[in-house]
Amino acid sequence: MGKETGFLEYEREDRTYRDPAERLTNYKEFVVPLSEEQLRKQAARCMNCGIPYCHNGCPVNNIIPDWNHLVYEDDWKHALEVLHSTNNFPEFTGRVCPAPCEAACTLNIMDSPVTIKSIECAIIDRGFSEGWVKPQLPEKRTGKSVAVIGSGPAGLACAQQLARAGHAVTVFEKADRIGGLLRYGIPDFKMEKHLINRRAVQMEAEGVQFRTSSEVGVEVSFSALQENFDAVVLAGGAEEARRLDIPGAELPGVRLAMEFLTQQNKRNAGDDEVRAAPRGSLTATGKHVIVIGGGDTGSDCVGTSNRQGAASVTQLEIMPKPPEKEDKALTWPDWPLKLRTSSSHEEGVERDWAVLTKRVVEEGGDVAGLECVRVEWIDGRMQEVPGSTFTLKADLILLAMGFTGPKRRGLLDRAGVDLDGRGNVAADTEWYLTSEPNVFSCGDMRRGQSLVVWAIREGRQCARAVDLALMGATELPR
């Protein structure tokens, strides 16, 4: 695959970013793609491993060495076919996936993995620019109908696969536009939303119907879906945000990350201020912002706060600071725990680790600061460090501490499906069937908070399970 000596001849080279001074002035994507010649050299570095661990590192099991080789051979159209055979939406993963495939790459033993994510993104972007991405219509219709609840990556992948199998698919989305957290959780500067729109056009041409502003369990009866569709798929995501349980957390200046990010994405989409901010306009402009939570959502809050003109941004994490470099002998080819610095961090932020929040400082009925204490982790247990209490100035505190599972009120209350010990919908990864007949579940609603690429995998596998249940046989890939 690639050029067998390519990894010896070419150094790793990845996409670059536009200067922070330029990119902070807008919400556009700022990644600078590699040239075609650079991409072919990077693809040539794929070294024909005896065992390509990148396959298992990738949740959708992308056939990475094959499309790397095709790019090296300048056969981009065939590379797109191979890429699409395992991933419905590589334009999403090519932008927002953390690339566990690269962590599993054999060359990562030497800290120079193949630039798999960049090549993947280049393949699909070229496919759209060349007009190679077209609707895939089924040879025949089955006469069966499926309702998919939720239009995030799991719901979209499931719906597209089922439509291509010949079923009549209707996607119900409670928001005003499709995409789920792809639309309203991920900032535009990481993934512009026209990417979702053009996939929606393709899927509508394939027969998928979208019903937005239709919350099942509220505006739409779940029992009616069971009566009128042959199968129902629950793909609503894990939306129950983890709350901050300390004194002062009820103050107006303590807000959920998703509320903050959604408002800005709606503004970027041209929504008026009232629609974008039902609880009142929420911006970081001129404020001292504290982001609690050290993950991707916290990073997105940092980047958005900087674009809004925050006076300062501080990001806190309760866990200790990870090591700069992992121990390859212990971790490879698995996903390593190590310090990661995102593009948003590079734009300006103070980061602190092993910090526990104790109290929100109030002044005049709103947030004035955040009292914290340092902690130590000993044998997996957290202990406060005596005498380490400190207070940070704050006008706005954003909670980006992850999600505890799907929301129960509304849909899940009406569906009556069993939940597992973590509060997610109980269903296995073989049949994706819930405790209710002909009701399936996939994505974060089933597995809990996870990656976009895992959602796509589950959506595809769930579609196969639904097709098998309805037809007794299936040709959809697993």
Short mmCIF file of C-alpha atoms in Angstrom, two decimals:
data_model
loop_
_atom_site.label_atom_id
_atom_site.label_comp_id
_atom_site.label_asym_id
_atom_site.label_seq_id
_atom_site.Cartn_x
_atom_site.Cartn_y
_atom_site.Cartn_z
CA MET A 1 0.00 0.00 0.00
CA GLY A 2 1.25 3.46 -0.79
CA LYS A 3 4.96 3.38 -1.52
CA GLU A 4 6.76 0.77 0.54
CA THR A 5 9.67 3.10 1.19
CA GLY A 6 7.51 6.24 1.36
CA PHE A 7 7.69 6.52 5.13
CA LEU A 8 11.49 6.66 4.80
CA GLU A 9 11.45 9.24 2.01
CA TYR A 10 8.80 11.68 3.21
CA GLU A 11 8.34 13.33 6.57
CA ARG A 12 4.89 13.64 8.09
CA GLU A 13 3.22 16.86 6.95
CA ASP A 14 -0.27 17.85 8.03
CA ARG A 15 -2.73 20.63 7.34
CA THR A 16 -1.98 24.01 8.87
CA TYR A 17 -4.17 26.76 10.33
CA ARG A 18 -4.64 30.36 9.34
CA ASP A 19 -3.13 32.90 11.72
CA PRO A 20 -5.16 33.38 14.94
CA ALA A 21 -5.36 37.13 14.35
CA GLU A 22 -7.20 36.40 11.10
CA ARG A 23 -9.38 33.49 12.15
CA LEU A 24 -10.62 35.11 15.36
CA THR A 25 -12.42 37.74 13.29
CA ASN A 26 -15.00 35.28 11.94
CA TYR A 27 -16.59 31.85 12.35
CA LYS A 28 -15.35 30.32 9.09
CA GLU A 29 -13.28 27.15 8.88
CA PHE A 30 -9.59 28.04 8.98
CA VAL A 31 -7.77 24.82 8.11
CA VAL A 32 -5.37 25.22 5.17
CA PRO A 33 -5.51 22.02 3.07
CA LEU A 34 -2.46 20.28 1.69
CA SER A 35 -1.81 20.46 -2.03
CA GLU A 36 -2.57 17.44 -4.20
CA GLU A 37 1.14 16.67 -4.51
CA GLN A 38 1.61 16.91 -0.75
CA LEU A 39 -1.35 14.58 -0.21
CA ARG A 40 0.04 12.00 -2.59
CA LYS A 41 3.35 12.03 -0.71
CA GLN A 42 1.54 11.66 2.61
CA ALA A 43 -0.50 8.77 1.22
CA ALA A 44 2.75 7.20 0.02
CA ARG A 45 3.88 7.00 3.65
CA CYS A 46 1.31 4.24 4.31
CA MET A 47 3.83 1.45 4.69
CA ASN A 48 2.05 -1.82 3.83
CA CYS A 49 2.00 -3.02 7.44
CA GLY A 50 1.63 -6.71 8.08
CA ILE A 51 -1.30 -5.87 10.36
CA PRO A 52 -2.85 -2.43 9.72
CA TYR A 53 -3.97 -1.50 13.22
CA CYS A 54 -5.60 1.65 11.81
CA HIS A 55 -8.53 -0.57 10.78
CA ASN A 56 -9.36 -1.36 14.39
CA GLY A 57 -8.44 2.09 15.62
CA CYS A 58 -11.18 3.51 13.40
CA PRO A 59 -14.68 2.90 14.83
CA VAL A 60 -16.21 2.56 11.35
CA ASN A 61 -13.31 0.29 10.28
CA ASN A 62 -12.33 2.49 7.35
CA ILE A 63 -10.26 0.60 4.78
CA ILE A 64 -7.49 3.14 5.22
CA PRO A 65 -4.49 1.51 3.46
CA ASP A 66 -6.59 0.94 0.35
CA TRP A 67 -7.71 4.51 -0.13
CA ASN A 68 -4.26 5.80 0.82
CA HIS A 69 -2.84 3.69 -2.00
CA LEU A 70 -5.47 4.94 -4.43
CA VAL A 71 -4.64 8.56 -3.59
CA TYR A 72 -0.94 7.77 -4.11
CA GLU A 73 -1.89 6.29 -7.49
CA ASP A 74 -3.94 9.46 -8.28
CA ASP A 75 -7.16 7.40 -8.47
CA TRP A 76 -9.28 9.75 -6.34
CA LYS A 77 -12.68 8.62 -7.61
CA HIS A 78 -12.02 5.00 -6.67
CA ALA A 79 -10.61 6.19 -3.33
CA LEU A 80 -13.93 7.92 -2.68
CA GLU A 81 -15.84 4.71 -3.38
CA VAL A 82 -13.70 2.80 -0.88
CA LEU A 83 -14.06 5.56 1.71
CA HIS A 84 -17.85 5.71 1.31
CA SER A 85 -18.12 1.93 1.63
CA THR A 86 -17.59 2.25 5.40
CA ASN A 87 -18.41 5.88 6.21
CA ASN A 88 -21.51 7.77 5.09
CA PHE A 89 -20.17 11.18 6.10
CA PRO A 90 -16.37 11.43 5.86
CA GLU A 91 -16.67 15.22 5.50
CA PHE A 92 -17.82 15.28 9.14
CA THR A 93 -15.20 12.90 10.53
CA GLY A 94 -12.49 14.46 8.37
CA ARG A 95 -13.07 17.66 10.32
CA VAL A 96 -14.12 16.81 13.87
CA CYS A 97 -12.90 13.26 14.55
CA PRO A 98 -9.92 13.04 16.96
CA ALA A 99 -8.46 10.41 14.61
CA PRO A 100 -7.97 7.30 16.76
CA CYS A 101 -6.85 5.68 13.49
CA GLU A 102 -3.71 7.82 13.55
CA ALA A 103 -3.03 6.87 17.16
CA ALA A 104 -3.19 3.23 16.03
CA CYS A 105 -0.98 3.75 12.96
CA THR A 106 2.24 1.74 13.03
CA LEU A 107 4.21 4.89 12.31
CA ASN A 108 2.81 6.43 15.49
CA ILE A 109 5.29 4.27 17.36
CA MET A 110 7.76 6.88 16.07
CA ASP A 111 5.30 9.78 16.61
CA SER A 112 4.87 10.30 12.87
CA PRO A 113 1.62 8.57 11.85
CA VAL A 114 0.18 8.83 8.37
CA THR A 115 -2.02 11.94 8.03
CA ILE A 116 -5.10 9.75 7.65
CA LYS A 117 -7.64 12.38 8.69
CA SER A 118 -6.33 14.98 6.25
CA ILE A 119 -6.34 12.50 3.37
CA GLU A 120 -9.87 11.38 4.24
CA CYS A 121 -11.11 14.98 4.24
CA ALA A 122 -9.36 15.72 0.94
CA ILE A 123 -10.96 12.68 -0.73
CA ILE A 124 -14.52 13.63 0.15
CA ASP A 125 -14.03 17.36 -0.51
CA ARG A 126 -12.69 16.52 -3.96
CA GLY A 127 -15.57 14.11 -4.49
CA PHE A 128 -18.09 16.89 -3.94
CA SER A 129 -16.15 19.42 -6.02
CA GLU A 130 -15.90 16.95 -8.92
CA GLY A 131 -19.58 16.02 -8.72
CA TRP A 132 -18.86 12.39 -7.87
CA VAL A 133 -21.16 12.34 -4.83
CA LYS A 134 -24.61 11.50 -6.16
CA PRO A 135 -27.82 10.05 -4.70
CA GLN A 136 -27.83 6.26 -4.52
CA LEU A 137 -31.33 5.09 -5.32
CA PRO A 138 -32.45 1.57 -4.39
CA GLU A 139 -33.21 -0.87 -7.19
CA LYS A 140 -36.63 -1.56 -5.66
CA ARG A 141 -38.82 -0.38 -2.79
CA THR A 142 -39.67 -2.78 0.01
CA GLY A 143 -43.00 -1.30 1.04
CA LYS A 144 -41.72 -1.03 4.60
CA SER A 145 -41.53 2.25 6.52
CA VAL A 146 -39.18 3.36 9.30
CA ALA A 147 -39.31 6.38 11.60
CA VAL A 148 -35.92 7.64 12.77
CA ILE A 149 -36.05 9.97 15.77
CA GLY A 150 -33.09 12.34 15.83
CA SER A 151 -31.03 13.75 12.96
CA GLY A 152 -27.56 13.68 14.46
CA PRO A 153 -24.84 11.53 12.85
CA ALA A 154 -26.36 8.26 14.12
CA GLY A 155 -29.86 9.09 12.91
CA LEU A 156 -28.62 10.38 9.55
CA ALA A 157 -26.40 7.36 8.91
CA CYS A 158 -29.18 4.98 9.87
CA ALA A 159 -31.72 6.80 7.71
CA GLN A 160 -29.47 6.90 4.66
CA GLN A 161 -28.62 3.20 4.86
CA LEU A 162 -32.28 2.21 5.28
CA ALA A 163 -33.37 4.40 2.36
CA ARG A 164 -30.73 2.79 0.17
CA ALA A 165 -32.12 -0.61 1.19
CA GLY A 166 -35.48 0.47 -0.24
CA HIS A 167 -37.41 1.43 2.87
CA ALA A 168 -39.51 4.58 3.22
CA VAL A 169 -37.70 6.59 5.90
CA THR A 170 -38.93 9.63 7.80
CA VAL A 171 -36.57 11.47 10.15
CA PHE A 172 -38.14 13.41 13.01
CA GLU A 173 -36.07 16.27 14.47
CA LYS A 174 -37.19 18.51 17.31
CA ALA A 175 -34.93 21.41 16.27
CA ASP A 176 -35.69 23.72 13.37
CA ARG A 177 -32.88 22.27 11.24
CA ILE A 178 -31.39 18.80 10.92
CA GLY A 179 -27.96 17.81 12.21
CA GLY A 180 -28.28 17.47 15.98
CA LEU A 181 -25.07 18.45 17.75
CA LEU A 182 -23.34 18.60 14.36
CA ARG A 183 -25.58 21.59 13.67
CA TYR A 184 -25.89 23.28 17.04
CA GLY A 185 -23.11 21.85 19.21
CA ILE A 186 -20.03 22.04 16.98
CA PRO A 187 -18.92 25.61 16.16
CA ASP A 188 -18.94 26.72 12.55
CA PHE A 189 -15.20 27.38 12.67
CA LYS A 190 -14.69 23.62 13.10
CA MET A 191 -17.38 22.52 10.65
CA GLU A 192 -19.44 24.83 8.47
CA LYS A 193 -23.09 23.85 8.22
CA HIS A 194 -23.40 23.83 4.44
CA LEU A 195 -21.75 20.41 4.74
CA ILE A 196 -24.87 19.12 6.50
CA ASN A 197 -27.19 20.87 4.04
CA ARG A 198 -25.68 19.26 0.97
CA ARG A 199 -25.97 15.80 2.54
CA ALA A 200 -29.62 16.54 3.32
CA VAL A 201 -30.18 17.32 -0.36
CA GLN A 202 -28.60 14.00 -1.32
CA MET A 203 -30.66 12.08 1.24
CA GLU A 204 -33.93 13.71 0.16
CA ALA A 205 -33.15 12.66 -3.41
CA GLU A 206 -32.68 9.12 -2.06
CA GLY A 207 -36.17 9.24 -0.59
CA VAL A 208 -35.56 10.30 3.03
CA GLN A 209 -38.18 12.69 4.40
CA PHE A 210 -37.23 15.19 7.11
CA ARG A 211 -39.74 16.56 9.58
CA THR A 212 -38.10 19.34 11.60
CA SER A 213 -39.61 21.17 14.60
CA SER A 214 -41.30 17.85 15.42
CA GLU A 215 -40.45 16.64 18.90
CA VAL A 216 -41.62 13.09 19.38
CA GLY A 217 -43.28 12.74 22.75
CA VAL A 218 -44.41 16.38 22.63
CA GLU A 219 -45.68 17.53 19.22
CA VAL A 220 -45.68 14.02 17.75
CA SER A 221 -47.18 10.98 19.49
CA PHE A 222 -44.78 8.07 19.93
CA SER A 223 -47.63 5.58 19.92
CA ALA A 224 -48.75 7.01 16.57
CA LEU A 225 -45.32 6.30 15.13
CA GLN A 226 -45.51 2.72 16.37
CA GLU A 227 -48.90 2.32 14.72
CA ASN A 228 -47.95 3.92 11.40
CA PHE A 229 -44.39 2.72 10.84
CA ASP A 230 -43.03 -0.81 10.62
CA ALA A 231 -40.05 0.13 12.81
CA VAL A 232 -38.93 3.05 14.95
CA VAL A 233 -35.30 3.98 15.64
CA LEU A 234 -34.39 6.04 18.72
CA ALA A 235 -31.32 8.11 17.81
CA GLY A 236 -31.92 11.20 19.91
CA GLY A 237 -28.46 11.51 21.44
CA ALA A 238 -27.25 12.07 25.00
CA GLU A 239 -28.48 15.55 25.83
CA GLU A 240 -28.74 15.57 29.62
CA ALA A 241 -25.85 17.82 30.60
CA ARG A 242 -23.95 17.25 33.83
CA ARG A 243 -24.81 20.04 36.25
CA LEU A 244 -22.69 21.94 38.75
CA ASP A 245 -23.87 21.18 42.27
CA ILE A 246 -22.28 23.94 44.33
CA PRO A 247 -23.64 27.08 46.05
CA GLY A 248 -24.36 29.83 43.55
CA ALA A 249 -24.73 27.52 40.54
CA GLU A 250 -28.27 28.84 40.08
CA LEU A 251 -27.05 32.37 39.27
CA PRO A 252 -27.86 33.78 35.80
CA GLY A 253 -24.17 33.87 34.81
CA VAL A 254 -23.74 30.09 35.18
CA ARG A 255 -24.84 28.53 31.90
CA LEU A 256 -24.60 25.24 30.04
CA ALA A 257 -22.07 24.99 27.22
CA MET A 258 -24.68 23.77 24.76
CA GLU A 259 -26.84 26.82 25.39
CA PHE A 260 -23.85 29.06 24.70
CA LEU A 261 -22.69 27.21 21.58
CA THR A 262 -26.18 26.77 20.15
CA GLN A 263 -26.93 30.47 20.40
CA GLN A 264 -23.84 31.42 18.41
CA ASN A 265 -24.51 28.81 15.74
CA LYS A 266 -28.06 30.12 15.39
CA ARG A 267 -26.77 33.67 15.05
CA ASN A 268 -24.36 32.49 12.35
CA ALA A 269 -27.32 30.89 10.58
CA GLY A 270 -29.11 34.25 10.51
CA ASP A 271 -31.66 33.62 13.25
CA ASP A 272 -32.84 36.72 15.07
CA GLU A 273 -31.77 37.36 18.66
CA VAL A 274 -35.09 36.37 20.21
CA ARG A 275 -35.16 32.97 18.52
CA ALA A 276 -31.48 32.38 19.21
CA ALA A 277 -31.74 33.27 22.89
CA PRO A 278 -34.98 32.13 24.53
CA ARG A 279 -33.47 32.61 28.03
CA GLY A 280 -31.87 35.91 27.14
CA SER A 281 -28.89 36.78 24.99
CA LEU A 282 -25.74 34.96 26.09
CA THR A 283 -22.36 36.27 24.95
CA ALA A 284 -18.84 36.39 26.33
CA THR A 285 -18.11 39.87 24.99
CA GLY A 286 -16.02 41.83 27.47
CA LYS A 287 -16.43 39.19 30.17
CA HIS A 288 -14.05 37.12 32.24
CA VAL A 289 -15.09 33.61 31.21
CA ILE A 290 -14.43 30.38 33.08
CA VAL A 291 -15.03 27.13 31.25
CA ILE A 292 -15.41 24.11 33.53
CA GLY A 293 -14.51 20.92 31.68
CA GLY A 294 -11.34 20.08 29.76
CA GLY A 295 -12.79 18.17 26.80
CA ASP A 296 -13.73 19.09 23.25
CA THR A 297 -16.89 20.94 24.26
CA GLY A 298 -14.87 23.05 26.68
CA SER A 299 -12.39 23.78 23.90
CA ASP A 300 -15.27 24.86 21.65
CA CYS A 301 -16.43 27.26 24.36
CA VAL A 302 -12.91 28.71 24.51
CA GLY A 303 -12.78 29.34 20.76
CA THR A 304 -16.27 30.84 20.69
CA SER A 305 -15.55 33.08 23.71
CA ASN A 306 -12.42 34.42 22.05
CA ARG A 307 -14.32 35.19 18.86
CA GLN A 308 -16.95 37.02 20.86
CA GLY A 309 -14.28 39.20 22.44
CA ALA A 310 -14.00 37.86 25.99
CA ALA A 311 -11.80 39.84 28.37
CA SER A 312 -10.17 36.60 29.52
CA VAL A 313 -10.81 32.87 29.23
CA THR A 314 -9.83 30.22 31.79
CA GLN A 315 -10.47 26.50 31.39
CA LEU A 316 -10.56 24.23 34.45
CA GLU A 317 -10.33 20.45 34.63
CA ILE A 318 -10.83 18.35 37.76
CA MET A 319 -8.48 15.59 36.59
CA PRO A 320 -4.68 15.97 36.83
CA LYS A 321 -2.71 17.33 33.90
CA PRO A 322 -1.98 14.50 31.44
CA PRO A 323 1.60 13.73 30.41
CA GLU A 324 3.03 15.56 27.39
CA LYS A 325 3.85 12.19 25.76
CA GLU A 326 2.43 8.73 26.25
CA ASP A 327 4.39 5.53 26.92
CA LYS A 328 4.13 3.79 23.55
CA ALA A 329 5.04 0.41 25.01
CA LEU A 330 2.01 0.58 27.29
CA THR A 331 -0.58 2.31 25.12
CA TRP A 332 -0.01 1.73 21.39
CA PRO A 333 -2.15 0.97 19.38
CA ASP A 334 -4.87 2.06 21.81
CA TRP A 335 -6.01 5.66 22.26
CA PRO A 336 -3.51 7.26 24.66
CA LEU A 337 -4.10 9.61 27.56
CA LYS A 338 -1.84 12.57 26.92
CA LEU A 339 -1.97 16.36 26.86
CA ARG A 340 -3.85 17.69 23.86
CA THR A 341 -3.81 21.32 22.80
CA SER A 342 -6.52 22.33 20.35
CA SER A 343 -6.55 25.19 17.87
CA SER A 344 -8.88 27.04 20.25
CA HIS A 345 -6.34 26.71 23.05
CA GLU A 346 -3.69 28.20 20.77
CA GLU A 347 -5.91 31.25 20.28
CA GLY A 348 -5.65 32.21 23.93
CA VAL A 349 -6.67 30.60 27.23
CA GLU A 350 -5.37 29.91 30.72
CA ARG A 351 -5.64 26.18 31.49
CA ASP A 352 -5.52 24.65 34.95
CA TRP A 353 -5.83 21.03 36.10
CA ALA A 354 -6.70 19.18 39.31
CA VAL A 355 -9.07 21.96 40.32
CA LEU A 356 -12.33 21.42 42.20
CA THR A 357 -14.96 24.18 42.19
CA LYS A 358 -16.42 24.99 45.60
CA ARG A 359 -18.63 28.09 45.36
CA VAL A 360 -19.80 30.69 42.88
CA VAL A 361 -19.08 34.14 44.26
CA GLU A 362 -22.11 36.41 44.00
CA GLU A 363 -22.22 40.17 43.66
CA GLY A 364 -25.36 42.15 42.85
CA GLY A 365 -27.33 39.02 42.08
CA ASP A 366 -24.94 37.61 39.50
CA VAL A 367 -21.56 35.93 39.11
CA ALA A 368 -18.47 37.79 40.30
CA GLY A 369 -16.03 34.94 40.77
CA LEU A 370 -15.46 31.23 41.34
CA GLU A 371 -13.95 29.80 44.52
CA CYS A 372 -11.82 26.71 43.88
CA VAL A 373 -9.48 24.34 45.64
CA ARG A 374 -6.65 22.19 44.35
CA VAL A 375 -6.94 18.42 44.57
CA GLU A 376 -4.68 15.41 44.50
CA TRP A 377 -5.57 12.02 43.03
CA ILE A 378 -4.24 9.17 45.17
CA ASP A 379 -5.13 5.58 44.19
CA GLY A 380 -8.01 6.87 42.12
CA ARG A 381 -9.45 8.94 44.95
CA MET A 382 -9.66 12.71 44.99
CA GLN A 383 -8.42 14.61 48.04
CA GLU A 384 -8.45 18.35 48.58
CA VAL A 385 -5.08 19.97 49.19
CA PRO A 386 -5.20 21.81 52.55
CA GLY A 387 -4.71 25.56 52.29
CA SER A 388 -4.99 25.60 48.48
CA THR A 389 -8.26 27.52 48.15
CA PHE A 390 -8.23 30.33 45.59
CA THR A 391 -10.77 32.53 43.81
CA LEU A 392 -10.91 33.40 40.11
CA LYS A 393 -12.59 36.51 38.76
CA ALA A 394 -15.57 35.58 36.58
CA ASP A 395 -18.56 37.18 34.88
CA LEU A 396 -19.64 34.07 32.96
CA ILE A 397 -19.20 30.41 33.90
CA LEU A 398 -19.79 27.83 31.17
CA LEU A 399 -20.43 24.22 32.15
CA ALA A 400 -18.80 21.78 29.72
CA MET A 401 -18.57 18.75 31.98
CA GLY A 402 -20.09 16.23 29.60
CA PHE A 403 -23.46 14.52 29.46
CA THR A 404 -25.03 11.99 31.78
CA GLY A 405 -27.25 10.35 29.14
CA PRO A 406 -30.43 10.93 27.13
CA LYS A 407 -33.24 13.10 28.39
CA ARG A 408 -36.08 10.97 29.74
CA ARG A 409 -38.96 13.42 29.78
CA GLY A 410 -40.94 13.44 26.58
CA LEU A 411 -39.67 10.78 24.19
CA LEU A 412 -38.30 8.13 26.54
CA ASP A 413 -41.13 8.54 29.01
CA ARG A 414 -43.61 7.91 26.20
CA ALA A 415 -41.58 5.13 24.56
CA GLY A 416 -41.45 3.05 27.75
CA VAL A 417 -38.20 1.32 26.76
CA ASP A 418 -35.90 -0.21 29.36
CA LEU A 419 -32.80 1.74 30.36
CA ASP A 420 -29.43 0.34 31.34
CA GLY A 421 -27.55 1.05 34.57
CA ARG A 422 -26.20 4.33 33.20
CA GLY A 423 -29.60 5.62 32.12
CA ASN A 424 -29.10 4.96 28.40
CA VAL A 425 -31.57 3.03 26.26
CA ALA A 426 -30.87 -0.69 26.73
CA ALA A 427 -30.01 -2.39 23.44
CA ASP A 428 -27.09 -4.56 22.34
CA THR A 429 -24.77 -4.01 19.37
CA GLU A 430 -25.94 -7.12 17.53
CA TRP A 431 -29.64 -6.38 17.09
CA TYR A 432 -29.95 -2.81 18.45
CA LEU A 433 -33.43 -3.83 19.59
CA THR A 434 -34.95 -2.26 22.69
CA SER A 435 -37.39 -3.87 25.13
CA GLU A 436 -40.25 -2.67 22.91
CA PRO A 437 -41.05 -4.68 19.75
CA ASN A 438 -39.82 -3.09 16.50
CA VAL A 439 -38.22 -0.21 18.40
CA PHE A 440 -34.46 0.10 17.96
CA SER A 441 -31.85 2.48 19.35
CA CYS A 442 -28.37 3.62 18.32
CA GLY A 443 -25.79 6.34 18.84
CA ASP A 444 -25.33 8.32 22.03
CA MET A 445 -28.87 7.55 23.17
CA ARG A 446 -27.80 3.91 23.40
CA ARG A 447 -24.07 4.07 24.20
CA GLY A 448 -23.83 7.38 26.04
CA GLN A 449 -21.77 10.44 25.17
CA SER A 450 -19.28 9.52 22.48
CA LEU A 451 -17.66 10.55 19.19
CA VAL A 452 -19.31 11.44 15.89
CA VAL A 453 -17.55 8.50 14.25
CA TRP A 454 -19.00 6.07 16.82
CA ALA A 455 -22.45 7.49 16.13
CA ILE A 456 -22.02 6.87 12.40
CA ARG A 457 -20.89 3.30 13.08
CA GLU A 458 -23.89 2.61 15.30
CA GLY A 459 -26.29 4.20 12.83
CA ARG A 460 -25.00 1.97 10.04
CA GLN A 461 -25.11 -1.18 12.15
CA CYS A 462 -28.57 -0.35 13.46
CA ALA A 463 -29.83 0.11 9.90
CA ARG A 464 -28.58 -3.37 9.08
CA ALA A 465 -30.36 -4.80 12.12
CA VAL A 466 -33.62 -3.04 11.18
CA ASP A 467 -33.40 -4.23 7.57
CA LEU A 468 -32.77 -7.80 8.74
CA ALA A 469 -35.71 -7.64 11.16
CA LEU A 470 -38.09 -6.29 8.51
CA MET A 471 -36.98 -8.41 5.56
CA GLY A 472 -35.48 -11.56 7.09
CA ALA A 473 -32.24 -10.91 5.18
CA THR A 474 -30.04 -7.93 4.47
CA GLU A 475 -27.29 -6.83 2.11
CA LEU A 476 -26.37 -3.78 4.17
CA PRO A 477 -22.77 -3.92 5.45
CA ARG A 478 -22.04 -4.24 9.12
#
